[in-house]
mmCIF file with all atom_site columns, C-alpha atoms and ligand atoms in Angstrom:
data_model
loop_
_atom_site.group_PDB
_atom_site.id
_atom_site.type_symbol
_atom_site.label_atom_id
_atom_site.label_alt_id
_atom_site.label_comp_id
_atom_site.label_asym_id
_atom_site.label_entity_id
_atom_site.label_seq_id
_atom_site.pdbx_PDB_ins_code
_atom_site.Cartn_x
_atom_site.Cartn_y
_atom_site.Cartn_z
_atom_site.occupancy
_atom_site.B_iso_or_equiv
_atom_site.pdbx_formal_charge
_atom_site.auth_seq_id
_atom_site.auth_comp_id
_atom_site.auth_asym_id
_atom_site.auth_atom_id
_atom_site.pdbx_PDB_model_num
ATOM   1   C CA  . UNK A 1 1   ? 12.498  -2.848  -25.500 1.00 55.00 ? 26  UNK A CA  1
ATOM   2   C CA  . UNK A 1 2   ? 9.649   -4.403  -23.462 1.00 77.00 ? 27  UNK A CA  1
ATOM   3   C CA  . UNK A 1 3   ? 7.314   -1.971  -21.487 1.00 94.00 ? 28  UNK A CA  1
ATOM   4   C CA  . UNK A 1 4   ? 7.582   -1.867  -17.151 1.00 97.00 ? 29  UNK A CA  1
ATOM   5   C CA  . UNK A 1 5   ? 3.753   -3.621  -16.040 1.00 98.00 ? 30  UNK A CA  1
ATOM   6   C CA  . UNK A 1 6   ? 2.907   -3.139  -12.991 1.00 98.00 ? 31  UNK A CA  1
ATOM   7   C CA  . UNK A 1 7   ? 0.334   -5.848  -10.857 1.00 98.00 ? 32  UNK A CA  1
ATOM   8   C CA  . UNK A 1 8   ? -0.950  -4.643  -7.922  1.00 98.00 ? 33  UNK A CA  1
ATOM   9   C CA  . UNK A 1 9   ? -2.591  -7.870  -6.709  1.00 98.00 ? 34  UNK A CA  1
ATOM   10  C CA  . UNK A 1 10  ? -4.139  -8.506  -3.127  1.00 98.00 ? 35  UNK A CA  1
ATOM   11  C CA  . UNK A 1 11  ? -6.077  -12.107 -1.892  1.00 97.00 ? 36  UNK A CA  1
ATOM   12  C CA  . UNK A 1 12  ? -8.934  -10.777 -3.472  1.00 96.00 ? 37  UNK A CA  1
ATOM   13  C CA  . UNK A 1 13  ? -8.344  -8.624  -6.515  1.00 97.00 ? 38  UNK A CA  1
ATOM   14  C CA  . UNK A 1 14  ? -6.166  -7.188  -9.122  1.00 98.00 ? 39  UNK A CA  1
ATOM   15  C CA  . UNK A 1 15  ? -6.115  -3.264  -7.859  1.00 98.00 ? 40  UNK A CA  1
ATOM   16  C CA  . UNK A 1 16  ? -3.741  -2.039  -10.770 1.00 97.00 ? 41  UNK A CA  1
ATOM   17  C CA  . UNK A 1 17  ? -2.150  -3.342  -13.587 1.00 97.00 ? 42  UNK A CA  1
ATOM   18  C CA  . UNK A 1 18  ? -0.337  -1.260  -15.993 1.00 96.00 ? 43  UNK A CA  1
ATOM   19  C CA  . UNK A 1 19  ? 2.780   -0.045  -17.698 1.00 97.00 ? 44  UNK A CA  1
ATOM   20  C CA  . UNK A 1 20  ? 4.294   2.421   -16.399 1.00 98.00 ? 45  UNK A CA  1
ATOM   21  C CA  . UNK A 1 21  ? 7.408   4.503   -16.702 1.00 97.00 ? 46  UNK A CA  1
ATOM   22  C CA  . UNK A 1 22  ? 8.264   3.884   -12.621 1.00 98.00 ? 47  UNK A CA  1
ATOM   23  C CA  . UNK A 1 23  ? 6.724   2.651   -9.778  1.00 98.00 ? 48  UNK A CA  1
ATOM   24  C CA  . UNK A 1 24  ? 8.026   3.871   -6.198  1.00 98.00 ? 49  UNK A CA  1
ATOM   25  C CA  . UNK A 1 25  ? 8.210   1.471   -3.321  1.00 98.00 ? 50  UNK A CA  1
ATOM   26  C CA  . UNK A 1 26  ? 8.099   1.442   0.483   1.00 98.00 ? 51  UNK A CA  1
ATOM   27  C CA  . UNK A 1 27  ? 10.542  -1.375  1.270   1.00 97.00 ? 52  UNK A CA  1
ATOM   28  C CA  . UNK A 1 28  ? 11.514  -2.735  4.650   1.00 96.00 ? 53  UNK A CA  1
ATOM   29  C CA  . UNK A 1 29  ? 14.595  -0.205  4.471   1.00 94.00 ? 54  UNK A CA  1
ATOM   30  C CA  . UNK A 1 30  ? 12.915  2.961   2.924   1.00 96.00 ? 55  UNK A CA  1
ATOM   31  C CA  . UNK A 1 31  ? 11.495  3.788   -0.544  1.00 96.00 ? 56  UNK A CA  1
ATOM   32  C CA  . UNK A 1 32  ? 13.243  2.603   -3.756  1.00 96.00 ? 57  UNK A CA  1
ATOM   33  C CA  . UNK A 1 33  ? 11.926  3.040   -7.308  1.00 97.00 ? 58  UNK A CA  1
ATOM   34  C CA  . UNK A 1 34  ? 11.934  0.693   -9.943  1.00 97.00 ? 59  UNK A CA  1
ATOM   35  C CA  . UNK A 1 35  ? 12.419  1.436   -13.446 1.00 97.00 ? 60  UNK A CA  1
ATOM   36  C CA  . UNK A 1 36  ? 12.451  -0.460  -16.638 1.00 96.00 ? 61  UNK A CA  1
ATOM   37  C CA  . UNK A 1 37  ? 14.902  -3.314  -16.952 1.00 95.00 ? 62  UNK A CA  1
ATOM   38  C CA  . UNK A 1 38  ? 15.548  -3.363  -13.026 1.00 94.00 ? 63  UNK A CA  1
ATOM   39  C CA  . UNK A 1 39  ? 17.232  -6.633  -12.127 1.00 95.00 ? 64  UNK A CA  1
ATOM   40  C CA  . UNK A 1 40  ? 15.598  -9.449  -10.583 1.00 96.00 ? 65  UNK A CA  1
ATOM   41  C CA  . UNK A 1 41  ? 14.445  -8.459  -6.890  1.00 95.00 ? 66  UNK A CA  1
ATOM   42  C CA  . UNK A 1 42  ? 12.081  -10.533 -4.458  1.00 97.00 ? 67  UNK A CA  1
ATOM   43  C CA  . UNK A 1 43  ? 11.733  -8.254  -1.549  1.00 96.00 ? 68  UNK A CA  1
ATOM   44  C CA  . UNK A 1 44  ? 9.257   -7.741  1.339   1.00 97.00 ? 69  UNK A CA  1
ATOM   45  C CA  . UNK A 1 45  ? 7.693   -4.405  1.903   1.00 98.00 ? 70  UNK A CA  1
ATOM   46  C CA  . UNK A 1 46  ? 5.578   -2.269  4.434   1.00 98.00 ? 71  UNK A CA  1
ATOM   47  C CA  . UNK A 1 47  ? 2.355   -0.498  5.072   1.00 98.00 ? 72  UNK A CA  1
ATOM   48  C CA  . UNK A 1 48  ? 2.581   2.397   3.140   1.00 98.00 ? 73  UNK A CA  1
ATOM   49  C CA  . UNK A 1 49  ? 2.504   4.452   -0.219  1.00 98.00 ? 74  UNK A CA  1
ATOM   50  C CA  . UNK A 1 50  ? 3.239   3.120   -3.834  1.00 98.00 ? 75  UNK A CA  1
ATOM   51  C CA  . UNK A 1 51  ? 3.409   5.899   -6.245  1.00 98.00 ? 76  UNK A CA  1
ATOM   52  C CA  . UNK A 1 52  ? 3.691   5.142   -9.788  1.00 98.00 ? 77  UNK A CA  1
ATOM   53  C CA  . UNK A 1 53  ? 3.868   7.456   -13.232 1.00 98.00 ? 78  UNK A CA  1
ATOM   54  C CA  . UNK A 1 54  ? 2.108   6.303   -16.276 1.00 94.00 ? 79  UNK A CA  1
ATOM   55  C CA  . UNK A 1 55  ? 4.443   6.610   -19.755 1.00 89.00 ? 80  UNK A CA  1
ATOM   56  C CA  . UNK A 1 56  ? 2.278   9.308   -20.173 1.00 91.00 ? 81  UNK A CA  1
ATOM   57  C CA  . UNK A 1 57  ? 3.177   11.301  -17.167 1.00 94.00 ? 82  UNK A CA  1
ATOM   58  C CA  . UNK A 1 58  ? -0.029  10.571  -14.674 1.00 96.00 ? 83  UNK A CA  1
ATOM   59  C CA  . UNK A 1 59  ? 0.813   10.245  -11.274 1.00 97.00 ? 84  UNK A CA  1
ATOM   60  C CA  . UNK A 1 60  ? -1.154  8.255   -9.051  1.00 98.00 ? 85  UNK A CA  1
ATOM   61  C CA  . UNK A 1 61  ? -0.615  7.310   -5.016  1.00 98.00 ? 86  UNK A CA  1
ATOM   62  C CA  . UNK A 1 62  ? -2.253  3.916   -3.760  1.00 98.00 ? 87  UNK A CA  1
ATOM   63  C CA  . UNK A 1 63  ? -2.161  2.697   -0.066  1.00 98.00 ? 88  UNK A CA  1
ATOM   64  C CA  . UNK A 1 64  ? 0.061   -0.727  0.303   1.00 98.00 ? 89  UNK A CA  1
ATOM   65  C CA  . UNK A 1 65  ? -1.176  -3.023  3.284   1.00 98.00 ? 90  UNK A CA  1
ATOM   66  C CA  . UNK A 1 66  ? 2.654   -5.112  4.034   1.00 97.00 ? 91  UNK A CA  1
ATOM   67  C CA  . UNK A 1 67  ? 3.626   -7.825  1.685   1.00 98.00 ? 92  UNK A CA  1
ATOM   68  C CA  . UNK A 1 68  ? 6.280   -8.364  -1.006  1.00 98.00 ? 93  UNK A CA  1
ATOM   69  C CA  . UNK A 1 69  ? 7.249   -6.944  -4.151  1.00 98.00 ? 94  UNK A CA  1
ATOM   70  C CA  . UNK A 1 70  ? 8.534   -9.304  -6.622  1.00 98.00 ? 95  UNK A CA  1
ATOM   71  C CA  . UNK A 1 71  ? 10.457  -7.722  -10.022 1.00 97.00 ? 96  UNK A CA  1
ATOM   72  C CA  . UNK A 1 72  ? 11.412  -9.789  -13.015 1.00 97.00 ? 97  UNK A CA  1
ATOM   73  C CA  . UNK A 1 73  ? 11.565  -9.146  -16.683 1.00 97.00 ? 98  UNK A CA  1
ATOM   74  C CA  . UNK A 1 74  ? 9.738   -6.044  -16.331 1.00 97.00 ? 99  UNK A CA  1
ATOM   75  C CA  . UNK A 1 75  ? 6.893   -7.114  -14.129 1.00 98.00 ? 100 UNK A CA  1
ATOM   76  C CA  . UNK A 1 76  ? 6.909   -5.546  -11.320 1.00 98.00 ? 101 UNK A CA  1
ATOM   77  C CA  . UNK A 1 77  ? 4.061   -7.822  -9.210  1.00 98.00 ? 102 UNK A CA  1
ATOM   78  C CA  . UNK A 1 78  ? 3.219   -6.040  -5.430  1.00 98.00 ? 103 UNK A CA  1
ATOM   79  C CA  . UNK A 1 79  ? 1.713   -8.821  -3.351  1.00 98.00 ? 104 UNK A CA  1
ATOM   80  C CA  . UNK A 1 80  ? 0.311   -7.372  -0.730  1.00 98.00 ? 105 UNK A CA  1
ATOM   81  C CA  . UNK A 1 81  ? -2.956  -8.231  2.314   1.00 97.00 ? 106 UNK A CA  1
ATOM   82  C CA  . UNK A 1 82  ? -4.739  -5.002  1.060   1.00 98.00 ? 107 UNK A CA  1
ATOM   83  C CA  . UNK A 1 83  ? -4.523  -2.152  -1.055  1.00 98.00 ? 108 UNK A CA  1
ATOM   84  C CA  . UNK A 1 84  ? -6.600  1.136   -2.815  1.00 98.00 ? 109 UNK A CA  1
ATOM   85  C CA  . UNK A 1 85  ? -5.697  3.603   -5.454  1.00 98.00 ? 110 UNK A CA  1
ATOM   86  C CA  . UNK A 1 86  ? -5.832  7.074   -3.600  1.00 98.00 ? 111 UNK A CA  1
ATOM   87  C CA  . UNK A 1 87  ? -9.103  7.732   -5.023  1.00 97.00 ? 112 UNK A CA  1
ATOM   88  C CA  . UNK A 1 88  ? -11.064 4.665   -4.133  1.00 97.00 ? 113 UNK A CA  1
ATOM   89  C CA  . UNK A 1 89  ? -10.761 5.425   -0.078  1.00 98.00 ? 114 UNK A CA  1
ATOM   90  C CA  . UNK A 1 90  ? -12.988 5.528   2.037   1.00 98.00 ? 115 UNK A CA  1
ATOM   91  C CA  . UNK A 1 91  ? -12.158 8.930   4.404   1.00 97.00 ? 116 UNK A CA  1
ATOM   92  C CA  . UNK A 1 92  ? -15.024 7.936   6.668   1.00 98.00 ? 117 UNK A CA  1
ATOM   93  C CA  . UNK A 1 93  ? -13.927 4.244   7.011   1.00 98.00 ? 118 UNK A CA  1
ATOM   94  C CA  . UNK A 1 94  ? -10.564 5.095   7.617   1.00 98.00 ? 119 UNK A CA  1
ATOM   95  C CA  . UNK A 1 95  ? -11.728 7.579   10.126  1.00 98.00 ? 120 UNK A CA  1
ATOM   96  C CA  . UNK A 1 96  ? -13.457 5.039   11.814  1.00 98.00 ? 121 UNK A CA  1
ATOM   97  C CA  . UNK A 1 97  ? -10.812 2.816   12.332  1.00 98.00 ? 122 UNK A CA  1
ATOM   98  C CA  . UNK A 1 98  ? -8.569  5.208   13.471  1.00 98.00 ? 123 UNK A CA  1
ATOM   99  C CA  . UNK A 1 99  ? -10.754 6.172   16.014  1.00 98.00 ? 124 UNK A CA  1
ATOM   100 C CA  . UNK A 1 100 ? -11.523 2.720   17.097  1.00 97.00 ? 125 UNK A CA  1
ATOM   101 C CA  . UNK A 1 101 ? -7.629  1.414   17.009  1.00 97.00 ? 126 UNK A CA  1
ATOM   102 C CA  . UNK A 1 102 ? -6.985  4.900   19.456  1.00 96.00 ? 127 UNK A CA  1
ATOM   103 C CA  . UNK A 1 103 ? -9.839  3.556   21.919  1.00 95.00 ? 128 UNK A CA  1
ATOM   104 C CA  . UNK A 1 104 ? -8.027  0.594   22.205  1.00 94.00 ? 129 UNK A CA  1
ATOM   105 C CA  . UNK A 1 105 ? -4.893  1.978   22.220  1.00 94.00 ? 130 UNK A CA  1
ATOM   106 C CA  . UNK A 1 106 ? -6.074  3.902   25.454  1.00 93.00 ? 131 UNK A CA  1
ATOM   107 C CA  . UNK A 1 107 ? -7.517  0.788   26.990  1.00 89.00 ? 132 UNK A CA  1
ATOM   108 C CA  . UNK A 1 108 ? -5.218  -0.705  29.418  1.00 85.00 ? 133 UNK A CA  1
ATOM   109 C CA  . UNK A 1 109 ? -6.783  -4.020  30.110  1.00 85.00 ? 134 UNK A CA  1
ATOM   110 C CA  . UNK A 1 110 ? -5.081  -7.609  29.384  1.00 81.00 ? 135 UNK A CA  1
ATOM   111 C CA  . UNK A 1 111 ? -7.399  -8.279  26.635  1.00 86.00 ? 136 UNK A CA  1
ATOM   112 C CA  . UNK A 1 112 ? -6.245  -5.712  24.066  1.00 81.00 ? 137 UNK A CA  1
ATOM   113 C CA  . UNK A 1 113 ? -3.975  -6.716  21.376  1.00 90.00 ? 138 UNK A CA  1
ATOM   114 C CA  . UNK A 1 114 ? -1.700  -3.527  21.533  1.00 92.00 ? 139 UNK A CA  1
ATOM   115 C CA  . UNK A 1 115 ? 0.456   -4.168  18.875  1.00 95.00 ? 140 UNK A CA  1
ATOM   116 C CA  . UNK A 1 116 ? -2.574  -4.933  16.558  1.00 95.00 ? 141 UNK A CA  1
ATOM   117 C CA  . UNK A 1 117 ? -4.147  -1.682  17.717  1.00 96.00 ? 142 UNK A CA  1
ATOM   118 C CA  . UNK A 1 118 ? -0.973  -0.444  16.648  1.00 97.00 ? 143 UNK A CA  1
ATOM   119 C CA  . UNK A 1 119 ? -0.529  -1.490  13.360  1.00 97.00 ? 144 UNK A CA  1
ATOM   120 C CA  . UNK A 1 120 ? -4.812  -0.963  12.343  1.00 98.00 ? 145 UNK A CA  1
ATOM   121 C CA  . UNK A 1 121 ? -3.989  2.751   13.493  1.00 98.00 ? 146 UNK A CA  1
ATOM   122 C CA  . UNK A 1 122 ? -1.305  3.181   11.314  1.00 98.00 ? 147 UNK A CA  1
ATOM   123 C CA  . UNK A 1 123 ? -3.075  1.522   8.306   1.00 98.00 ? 148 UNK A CA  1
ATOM   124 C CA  . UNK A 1 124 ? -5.799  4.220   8.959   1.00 98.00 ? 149 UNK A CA  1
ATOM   125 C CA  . UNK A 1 125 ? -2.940  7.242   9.428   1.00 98.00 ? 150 UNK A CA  1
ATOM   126 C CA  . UNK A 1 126 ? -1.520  6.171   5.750   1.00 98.00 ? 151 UNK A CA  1
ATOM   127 C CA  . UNK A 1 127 ? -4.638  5.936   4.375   1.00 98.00 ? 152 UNK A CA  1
ATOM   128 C CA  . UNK A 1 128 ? -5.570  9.595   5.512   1.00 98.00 ? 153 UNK A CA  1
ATOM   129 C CA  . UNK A 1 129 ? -2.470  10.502  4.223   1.00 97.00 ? 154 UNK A CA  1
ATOM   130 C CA  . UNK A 1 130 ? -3.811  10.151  1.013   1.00 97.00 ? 155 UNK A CA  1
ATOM   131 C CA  . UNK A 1 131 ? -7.725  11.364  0.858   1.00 96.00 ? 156 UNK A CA  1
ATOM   132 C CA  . UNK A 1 132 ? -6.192  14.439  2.718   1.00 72.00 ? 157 UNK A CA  1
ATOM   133 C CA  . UNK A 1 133 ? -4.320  16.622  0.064   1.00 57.00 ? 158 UNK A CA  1
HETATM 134 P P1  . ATP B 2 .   ? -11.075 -1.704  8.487   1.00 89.98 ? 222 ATP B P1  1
HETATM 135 O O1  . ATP B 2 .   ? -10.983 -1.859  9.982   1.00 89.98 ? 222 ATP B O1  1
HETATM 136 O O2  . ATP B 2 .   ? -11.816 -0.468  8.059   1.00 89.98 ? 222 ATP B O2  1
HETATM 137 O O3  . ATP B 2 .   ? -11.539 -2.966  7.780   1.00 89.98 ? 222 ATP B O3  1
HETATM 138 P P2  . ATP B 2 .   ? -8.380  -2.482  7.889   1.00 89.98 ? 222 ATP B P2  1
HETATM 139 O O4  . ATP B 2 .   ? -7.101  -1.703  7.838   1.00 89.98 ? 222 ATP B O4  1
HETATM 140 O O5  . ATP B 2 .   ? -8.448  -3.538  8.934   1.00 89.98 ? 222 ATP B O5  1
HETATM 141 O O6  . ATP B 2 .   ? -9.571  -1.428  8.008   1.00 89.98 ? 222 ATP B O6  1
HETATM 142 P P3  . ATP B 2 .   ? -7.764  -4.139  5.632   1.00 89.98 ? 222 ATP B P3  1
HETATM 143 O O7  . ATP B 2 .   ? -7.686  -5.442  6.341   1.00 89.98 ? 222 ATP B O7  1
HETATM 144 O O8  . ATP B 2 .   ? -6.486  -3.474  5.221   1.00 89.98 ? 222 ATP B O8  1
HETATM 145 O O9  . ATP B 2 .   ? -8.681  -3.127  6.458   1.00 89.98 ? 222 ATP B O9  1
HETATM 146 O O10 . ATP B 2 .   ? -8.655  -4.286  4.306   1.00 89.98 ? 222 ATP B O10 1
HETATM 147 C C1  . ATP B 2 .   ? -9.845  -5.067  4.233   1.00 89.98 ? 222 ATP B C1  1
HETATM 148 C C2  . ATP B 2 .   ? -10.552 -4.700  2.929   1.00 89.98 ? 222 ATP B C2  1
HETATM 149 O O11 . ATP B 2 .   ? -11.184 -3.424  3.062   1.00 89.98 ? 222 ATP B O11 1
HETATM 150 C C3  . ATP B 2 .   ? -9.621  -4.589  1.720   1.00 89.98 ? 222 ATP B C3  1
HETATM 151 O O12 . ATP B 2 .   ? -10.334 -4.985  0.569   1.00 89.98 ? 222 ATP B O12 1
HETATM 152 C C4  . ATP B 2 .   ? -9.317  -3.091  1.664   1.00 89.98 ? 222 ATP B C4  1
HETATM 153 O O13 . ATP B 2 .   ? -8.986  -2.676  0.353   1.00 89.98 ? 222 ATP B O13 1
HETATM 154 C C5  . ATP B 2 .   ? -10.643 -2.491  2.133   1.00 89.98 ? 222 ATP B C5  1
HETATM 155 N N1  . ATP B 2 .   ? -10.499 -1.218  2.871   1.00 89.98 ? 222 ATP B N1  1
HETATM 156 C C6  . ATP B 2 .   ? -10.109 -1.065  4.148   1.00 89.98 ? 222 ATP B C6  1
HETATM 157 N N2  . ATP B 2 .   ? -10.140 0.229   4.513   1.00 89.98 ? 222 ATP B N2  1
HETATM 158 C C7  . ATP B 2 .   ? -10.547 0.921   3.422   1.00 89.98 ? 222 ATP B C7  1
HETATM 159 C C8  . ATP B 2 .   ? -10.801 2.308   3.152   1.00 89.98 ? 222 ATP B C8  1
HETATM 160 N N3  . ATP B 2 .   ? -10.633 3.240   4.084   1.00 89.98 ? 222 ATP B N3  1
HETATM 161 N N4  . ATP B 2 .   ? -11.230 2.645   1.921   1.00 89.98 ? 222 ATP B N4  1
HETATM 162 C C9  . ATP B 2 .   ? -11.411 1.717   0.973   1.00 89.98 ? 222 ATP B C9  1
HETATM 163 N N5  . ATP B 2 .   ? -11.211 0.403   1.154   1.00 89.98 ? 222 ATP B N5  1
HETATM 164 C C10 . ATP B 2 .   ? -10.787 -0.003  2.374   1.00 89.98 ? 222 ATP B C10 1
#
């Protein structure tokens, strides 16, 4: 039987691409995992964490900007705007945009995109999430 790959592929890069044993998602509706020889799915997903386990038994976390998640034939290909494996995040540059998103979060005026403050500071909250434990 043919392995699970996963591609973890943004505008810019390829961020992960491996087999592995499962792959847990955050869809629209809450997490699901995927597992080899998953039926076809095309689904969208939201900011938040994939967690996958190697064959092998690794675990690894990776921050998920939105996008979609497309299974078939065991590939499992995550199209998303952004994303980092845990270990490649910047604490400080998350910090910083937290901070930034909050300032304009607390600023009141016309000109502030609220729901884009919104959405940067919760980008930043998910990514703490990760370099935090
Ligand atoms: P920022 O305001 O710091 O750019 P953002 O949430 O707007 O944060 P994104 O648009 O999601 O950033 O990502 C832009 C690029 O920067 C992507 O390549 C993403 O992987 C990278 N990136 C953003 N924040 C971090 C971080 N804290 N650590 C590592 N890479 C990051």
């Amino acid at each position: 039987m043919s392995e699970l790959t996963l591609e973890v592929v943004t505008p810019d890069r390829t961020v992960v691409s491996t087999p592995v044993a499962v792959a847990v998602l955050p869809g629209m509706a809450g997490e699901f995992a995927v597992l080899k020889n998953h039926i076809s799915l095309l689904s969208a997903l939201k900011v938040g964490v994939l967690r996958y386990k190697t064959e092998s038994g690794e675990e690894h976390n990776a921050f998920v900007n939105q996008g979609f998640v497309d299974v078939n034939n065991n590939v499992l290909t995550v199209l998303v705007e952004s994303a980092e494996l845990a270990e490649n995040i910047d604490a400080a540059r998350a910090e910083a945009a937290k901070r930034r998103a909050e300032e304009r979060l607390a600023d009141k005026s016309d000109t502030i995109d609220h729901t884009r403050a919104q959405a940067a500071l919760n980008r930043a909250l998910v990514r703490l999430s990760l370099v935090r434990h």
